[in-house]
XYZ file of C-alpha atoms in Angstrom:
371
model
C 77.164 14.300 137.967
C 79.430 17.353 137.884
C 80.475 18.950 141.145
C 79.699 22.416 139.727
C 77.641 23.835 136.908
C 78.936 27.358 136.166
C 76.390 29.539 134.378
C 78.283 32.186 132.415
C 81.835 32.172 131.043
C 82.701 35.771 131.921
C 85.432 36.648 134.413
C 83.580 35.524 137.541
C 82.543 32.158 136.098
C 85.907 31.495 134.447
C 87.903 32.283 137.604
C 85.692 30.037 139.728
C 85.808 27.225 137.162
C 89.616 27.390 136.957
C 89.999 27.202 140.730
C 87.423 24.419 141.059
C 89.224 22.314 138.436
C 92.544 22.965 140.182
C 90.941 21.752 143.419
C 90.060 18.469 141.702
C 86.385 19.223 141.129
C 84.485 18.337 137.963
C 83.066 21.444 136.254
C 80.717 22.199 133.368
C 80.583 25.815 132.111
C 77.633 26.942 129.998
C 76.925 30.249 128.292
C 73.934 31.389 126.252
C 76.165 33.418 123.951
C 78.008 31.776 121.043
C 81.358 32.704 122.615
C 83.195 32.632 125.927
C 84.477 35.595 127.986
C 81.210 37.479 128.579
C 81.525 41.239 128.160
C 85.334 41.152 128.020
C 85.154 39.181 124.749
C 87.537 40.446 122.060
C 87.406 39.392 118.413
C 90.113 39.679 115.769
C 89.345 42.086 112.918
C 92.198 42.745 110.461
C 94.761 41.939 113.155
C 93.088 44.278 115.689
C 91.562 42.908 118.899
C 88.148 44.574 118.992
C 86.451 44.965 122.385
C 83.008 43.849 121.208
C 81.141 44.957 124.338
C 82.998 48.192 124.997
C 86.431 49.187 126.219
C 87.888 47.072 129.007
C 91.075 48.405 130.595
C 92.443 46.259 133.379
C 93.674 48.105 136.467
C 94.109 47.111 140.080
C 95.975 47.894 143.285
C 95.626 44.297 144.480
C 98.765 42.135 144.434
C 96.539 39.109 144.934
C 94.402 39.831 141.853
C 97.367 40.866 139.681
C 99.462 37.830 140.626
C 96.511 35.559 139.908
C 95.397 36.923 136.535
C 98.902 37.346 135.080
C 99.245 33.552 135.188
C 96.858 33.493 132.242
C 97.981 36.475 130.147
C 100.892 38.789 129.600
C 99.742 42.397 129.942
C 101.076 45.334 127.940
C 101.895 48.754 129.374
C 98.754 50.508 128.152
C 97.950 53.651 130.132
C 94.406 54.986 129.958
C 94.621 58.652 128.880
C 91.256 59.587 127.357
C 90.609 62.880 125.571
C 87.447 64.972 126.006
C 85.911 66.614 122.930
C 83.508 69.483 123.650
C 82.241 70.910 120.351
C 85.716 70.431 118.847
C 87.634 71.750 121.867
C 89.983 69.001 123.122
C 90.786 68.601 126.815
C 92.794 66.147 128.861
C 91.027 63.501 130.921
C 91.552 62.975 133.800
C 91.087 66.577 134.855
C 94.622 67.782 135.445
C 96.842 70.808 134.886
C 96.572 70.463 131.095
C 92.772 70.674 131.459
C 92.887 73.643 133.830
C 95.408 75.508 131.690
C 93.265 75.162 128.575
C 90.044 76.016 130.429
C 91.272 79.002 132.466
C 94.814 79.841 131.337
C 96.157 79.012 134.802
C 99.746 77.779 134.996
C 100.372 76.710 138.588
C 98.546 74.170 140.795
C 97.886 76.975 143.280
C 96.062 79.031 140.626
C 94.016 75.994 139.539
C 93.012 75.141 143.124
C 92.025 78.768 143.755
C 89.835 78.815 140.622
C 88.026 75.626 141.632
C 87.517 76.932 145.171
C 86.213 80.263 143.855
C 83.603 78.539 141.678
C 82.625 76.074 144.389
C 82.112 78.958 146.841
C 80.098 80.944 144.283
C 77.812 77.925 143.825
C 77.225 77.811 147.605
C 77.966 74.088 147.956
C 79.060 72.790 151.347
C 77.561 69.273 151.556
C 77.019 67.871 148.020
C 73.600 66.190 147.843
C 73.681 64.953 144.245
C 76.021 64.379 141.323
C 75.814 67.952 140.046
C 76.817 69.443 143.394
C 79.523 66.799 143.888
C 81.037 67.557 140.473
C 81.023 71.344 141.006
C 82.681 70.879 144.400
C 85.420 68.793 142.735
C 86.149 70.797 139.550
C 84.089 74.021 139.554
C 81.182 75.119 137.362
C 83.065 75.695 134.068
C 84.434 72.177 133.847
C 81.162 70.720 135.125
C 79.154 72.473 132.399
C 81.529 71.557 129.539
C 82.953 68.208 130.537
C 80.625 66.472 133.001
C 77.000 67.512 132.592
C 76.241 66.510 128.992
C 78.288 63.312 129.080
C 76.783 62.135 132.365
C 73.198 62.856 131.296
C 73.777 60.891 128.078
C 75.357 58.056 130.067
C 72.621 57.733 132.690
C 69.583 59.201 130.913
C 68.766 61.364 133.941
C 69.502 64.973 134.950
C 72.662 65.303 137.050
C 70.759 66.773 139.983
C 68.725 63.538 140.144
C 71.758 61.240 140.272
C 73.526 60.199 143.497
C 76.787 61.982 144.345
C 78.786 58.751 144.740
C 78.744 58.042 140.969
C 81.276 60.809 140.358
C 83.427 60.387 143.441
C 85.726 58.106 141.402
C 86.410 60.982 138.989
C 90.153 61.692 139.101
C 91.128 65.350 139.633
C 94.849 66.122 139.759
C 96.845 69.290 140.278
C 99.666 67.679 138.272
C 100.408 67.025 134.601
C 99.702 63.293 134.975
C 97.521 61.991 132.112
C 96.992 58.527 133.618
C 93.255 58.195 134.304
C 93.620 55.367 136.810
C 95.553 55.733 140.023
C 96.399 52.024 140.103
C 99.642 50.179 140.726
C 98.973 47.722 137.884
C 97.383 48.540 134.544
C 97.329 47.112 131.035
C 95.588 45.074 128.348
C 96.172 41.332 127.827
C 98.463 40.750 124.847
C 96.433 38.859 122.255
C 93.121 40.066 123.691
C 90.866 39.136 126.598
C 89.347 36.130 124.817
C 92.728 34.369 124.787
C 93.100 35.104 128.515
C 89.710 33.525 129.284
C 90.549 30.557 127.026
C 93.599 30.006 129.231
C 91.457 30.209 132.381
C 89.076 27.610 130.941
C 91.801 25.309 129.606
C 90.791 21.669 130.088
C 87.280 22.563 131.301
C 84.140 21.441 129.456
C 82.303 24.447 127.977
C 78.958 24.398 126.161
C 77.965 27.538 124.270
C 74.543 28.654 123.043
C 72.875 27.106 126.108
C 70.215 29.189 127.880
C 70.243 28.094 131.514
C 66.870 29.575 132.435
C 65.160 27.855 129.504
C 66.514 24.427 130.506
C 66.935 24.970 134.226
C 65.548 21.689 135.570
C 67.580 19.418 133.302
C 70.762 21.458 133.751
C 70.381 21.612 137.548
C 70.153 17.806 137.533
C 73.671 17.603 136.059
C 75.512 19.057 139.061
C 75.607 19.120 142.841
C 75.920 22.921 142.906
C 75.289 25.819 140.527
C 77.342 29.029 140.254
C 74.942 31.497 138.599
C 76.312 34.736 137.111
C 73.227 35.889 135.198
C 70.758 38.602 136.289
C 69.405 37.811 139.739
C 65.888 39.072 138.937
C 65.703 36.912 135.786
C 66.578 33.834 137.856
C 63.454 34.429 139.937
C 61.392 35.227 136.807
C 61.132 38.918 137.804
C 58.478 38.015 140.376
C 59.347 40.969 142.651
C 59.824 43.399 139.750
C 62.581 44.280 137.287
C 65.932 45.728 138.354
C 67.002 48.681 136.211
C 70.161 48.873 134.115
C 71.692 51.186 131.596
C 72.537 49.538 128.313
C 74.986 50.486 125.556
C 74.642 50.175 121.785
C 77.751 50.054 119.606
C 78.214 51.151 116.009
C 81.472 49.568 114.888
C 83.222 50.414 111.614
C 86.299 49.088 109.841
C 88.001 52.122 108.251
C 90.445 52.103 105.359
C 92.995 54.300 107.131
C 95.706 53.577 109.713
C 94.681 56.169 112.317
C 91.281 57.754 112.984
C 91.666 59.751 116.216
C 95.153 58.985 117.545
C 93.882 57.749 120.906
C 92.073 54.717 122.297
C 89.183 56.752 123.734
C 87.700 60.167 122.956
C 84.706 61.209 125.089
C 82.149 63.545 123.508
C 81.029 65.642 126.444
C 78.435 67.926 124.834
C 74.759 66.989 125.012
C 74.168 67.444 121.262
C 76.493 64.673 120.005
C 74.382 61.507 120.329
C 77.226 59.119 121.198
C 79.122 59.232 124.502
C 82.528 58.263 123.136
C 84.460 56.775 120.231
C 86.859 53.912 120.855
C 89.713 53.212 118.428
C 90.587 49.648 119.323
C 94.107 49.332 117.876
C 95.533 51.845 120.371
C 94.717 49.520 123.285
C 97.176 47.034 121.850
C 99.814 49.280 120.372
C 99.931 52.081 122.921
C 100.760 55.587 121.799
C 103.664 55.007 119.443
C 103.331 54.577 115.692
C 103.484 50.770 115.683
C 99.760 50.577 115.003
C 100.226 52.546 111.808
C 101.855 49.436 110.332
C 98.301 48.115 110.060
C 96.662 49.887 107.092
C 93.174 49.773 108.628
C 91.561 50.711 111.914
C 88.363 49.820 113.778
C 86.281 52.356 115.686
C 83.157 51.970 117.824
C 80.695 54.726 118.676
C 78.949 54.121 121.993
C 75.336 55.122 122.573
C 73.916 54.862 126.070
C 70.278 53.812 126.505
C 67.747 52.660 129.082
C 67.740 48.883 129.341
C 64.711 46.940 128.149
C 64.183 43.163 127.892
C 66.276 41.787 125.033
C 69.042 44.389 125.530
C 72.367 43.622 127.162
C 72.358 44.871 130.782
C 75.573 46.827 131.447
C 75.415 49.243 134.373
C 73.209 48.599 137.399
C 71.270 51.715 138.397
C 72.366 51.612 142.040
C 69.864 54.099 143.438
C 67.730 53.684 146.541
C 64.733 52.105 144.801
C 66.785 49.470 142.948
C 68.942 48.824 146.006
C 65.850 47.994 148.057
C 64.535 45.673 145.341
C 67.885 43.919 145.050
C 67.937 43.284 148.812
C 64.593 41.485 148.482
C 65.974 39.352 145.660
C 69.125 38.678 147.652
C 66.995 37.295 150.490
C 65.481 34.836 148.006
C 68.951 33.988 146.694
C 70.266 33.336 150.214
C 67.444 30.831 150.718
C 68.568 28.744 147.710
C 70.501 25.754 148.989
C 72.087 24.624 145.714
C 72.716 27.886 143.841
C 75.404 30.523 144.525
C 74.955 33.953 142.901
C 77.977 35.960 141.790
C 79.369 38.570 139.430
C 78.106 41.904 138.141
C 74.590 40.653 137.304
C 74.237 38.059 140.048
C 75.199 40.614 142.718
C 73.744 43.679 140.915
C 76.976 45.644 141.390
C 78.906 48.183 139.335
C 82.065 46.051 139.323
C 85.456 46.816 137.803
C 87.187 43.724 136.422
C 89.612 43.392 139.316
C 86.720 43.501 141.805
C 84.943 40.712 139.884
C 88.081 38.578 140.080
C 88.522 39.368 143.792
C 84.898 38.434 144.485
C 85.328 35.145 142.608
C 88.542 34.350 144.499
C 86.762 35.077 147.808
C 84.037 32.607 146.818
C 86.690 30.025 145.896
C 88.230 30.319 149.374
C 84.837 29.881 151.056
C 83.594 27.136 148.773
C 86.707 25.153 147.822
C 88.810 25.694 150.961
């Protein structure tokens, strides 16, 4: 008998497994995929660490999380500075003075603030009730129409006036020339890729890949005193209350015979007509903004297409609206009644989690469970 069966080798499962082993517990980790690391999995292509399930940029303000995770990887100094492409016009993301200067010709922060206020007032918004109104109140109508509306509707598959305001509250808007998207004390990418980091977390722990927990639940449950389950909570209960909604993402990845495709890790395509939401050029996560990456004669890009989730797709972003929130609460009541199984992670908790929040949640569980 193992003390713990951990279902899923992504960040939540790997962090719990590492702490449980350190506490002297016996642990078995299983994953239905043929590889570890969940959605942060990176694979080596021509010396480039490709983010197979989309761009993952680590950032946190938590000393606790940073001090913990840097035991298992050295992080580079990557700074997330995406570029927005609207029909060939290039703008700085986050929205900052470079953006406002190109959009309106303004030069000072005072002029930019006045322009945003003028457009917000013209739109008559006092209490934003949805994403569209929230965005206009933050950046004005011009930037909303060119840089937010099309991208967001592609991302979520719904009109902006039908999406909750909180989705865009994390959007950084700065009256400075700071191109750093994240306002975080710590930021970077693990040197050697995320897969190596998760390998280090799982060092010395038994891992079985290609094992579908829900298909072999009874026999797997019999192997351990407790189960840490990081899969979809509704799938665990065989969808008996209904299906929780997600957005999914499809990737078209290409190896190109050139050293530099777009000169930046991420370019967002903000018009509605371009079918993909963004193009990622993976080498610039590792090599930053200098020319070191040009030493590699090839590059790898991924076009991202957002889609409604259906069974068989990979669930990425929980649709945290009122209807799904109510359904999740009903599933959570069932989960709380399970005496042997603990639910955690993005899918187990049906939460739009950044990586640092996943690690923090796992560490909180470790303190409660392992003492």
